[in-house]
């Protein structure tokens, strides 16, 4: 498995011009070797909203979609 920090650096520029909302969550713990805090910070620096779980990501995405539907 590729080091997630290197992978994030490698692919982050693909989303530089993406104008939509970017939401992600990271599975892992502080004891994991992939440096979860560094990965989270890289995502935040790239404009990604980082949540604590898939559930939170889903709820947030649903709220954004509901707001867009209301705007028509």
Short mmCIF file of C-alpha atoms in Angstrom, two decimals:
data_model
loop_
_atom_site.label_atom_id
_atom_site.label_comp_id
_atom_site.label_asym_id
_atom_site.label_seq_id
_atom_site.Cartn_x
_atom_site.Cartn_y
_atom_site.Cartn_z
CA UNK A 1 0.00 0.00 0.00
CA UNK A 2 1.31 3.41 -0.94
CA UNK A 3 2.16 5.82 1.86
CA UNK A 4 -0.98 7.99 2.21
CA UNK A 5 1.01 11.17 2.78
CA UNK A 6 2.89 10.72 -0.48
CA UNK A 7 -0.32 9.74 -2.25
CA UNK A 8 -2.09 12.89 -1.02
CA UNK A 9 0.75 15.07 -2.23
CA UNK A 10 0.75 13.28 -5.57
CA UNK A 11 -2.98 13.63 -6.27
CA UNK A 12 -3.97 16.82 -4.41
CA UNK A 13 -3.37 19.02 -7.45
CA UNK A 14 -6.05 17.11 -9.37
CA UNK A 15 -8.63 18.92 -7.28
CA UNK A 16 -7.12 22.43 -7.42
CA UNK A 17 -9.73 23.63 -9.90
CA UNK A 18 -12.66 21.62 -8.56
CA UNK A 19 -15.32 24.07 -7.41
CA UNK A 20 -17.54 21.60 -5.55
CA UNK A 21 -17.51 20.78 -1.88
CA UNK A 22 -14.82 18.30 -0.91
CA UNK A 23 -15.60 16.12 2.12
CA UNK A 24 -13.48 13.30 3.51
CA UNK A 25 -12.81 11.34 6.63
CA UNK A 26 -9.76 9.36 7.65
CA UNK A 27 -9.99 5.90 9.11
CA UNK A 28 -7.21 5.26 11.55
CA UNK A 29 -5.77 6.18 14.89
CA UNK A 30 -2.86 8.18 16.23
CA UNK A 31 -0.96 4.92 16.70
CA UNK A 32 -1.13 4.05 12.98
CA UNK A 33 2.10 4.40 10.99
CA UNK A 34 0.58 6.61 8.26
CA UNK A 35 0.52 9.76 10.44
CA UNK A 36 -3.20 10.49 10.55
CA UNK A 37 -2.76 14.11 11.77
CA UNK A 38 -0.45 14.93 8.86
CA UNK A 39 -2.88 13.41 6.36
CA UNK A 40 -5.75 15.34 7.92
CA UNK A 41 -3.81 18.61 7.73
CA UNK A 42 -2.91 18.02 4.07
CA UNK A 43 -6.57 17.50 3.25
CA UNK A 44 -7.59 20.64 5.15
CA UNK A 45 -4.84 22.62 3.39
CA UNK A 46 -6.32 21.44 0.08
CA UNK A 47 -9.74 22.81 1.06
CA UNK A 48 -11.26 19.51 2.11
CA UNK A 49 -13.73 19.41 4.99
CA UNK A 50 -12.47 16.56 7.18
CA UNK A 51 -15.01 14.80 9.37
CA UNK A 52 -14.57 12.14 12.04
CA UNK A 53 -16.63 9.39 10.39
CA UNK A 54 -18.42 8.21 7.26
CA UNK A 55 -21.66 9.04 9.06
CA UNK A 56 -20.61 12.67 9.58
CA UNK A 57 -19.43 12.93 5.97
CA UNK A 58 -22.75 11.59 4.72
CA UNK A 59 -24.80 13.91 6.93
CA UNK A 60 -22.76 16.92 5.81
CA UNK A 61 -23.01 16.00 2.13
CA UNK A 62 -26.77 15.52 2.54
CA UNK A 63 -27.07 18.95 4.14
CA UNK A 64 -25.17 20.55 1.25
CA UNK A 65 -27.40 18.78 -1.29
CA UNK A 66 -30.56 19.84 0.54
CA UNK A 67 -29.36 23.45 0.55
CA UNK A 68 -28.66 23.30 -3.19
CA UNK A 69 -32.10 21.87 -3.87
CA UNK A 70 -33.69 24.70 -1.88
CA UNK A 71 -31.83 27.26 -3.96
CA UNK A 72 -33.36 25.64 -7.02
#
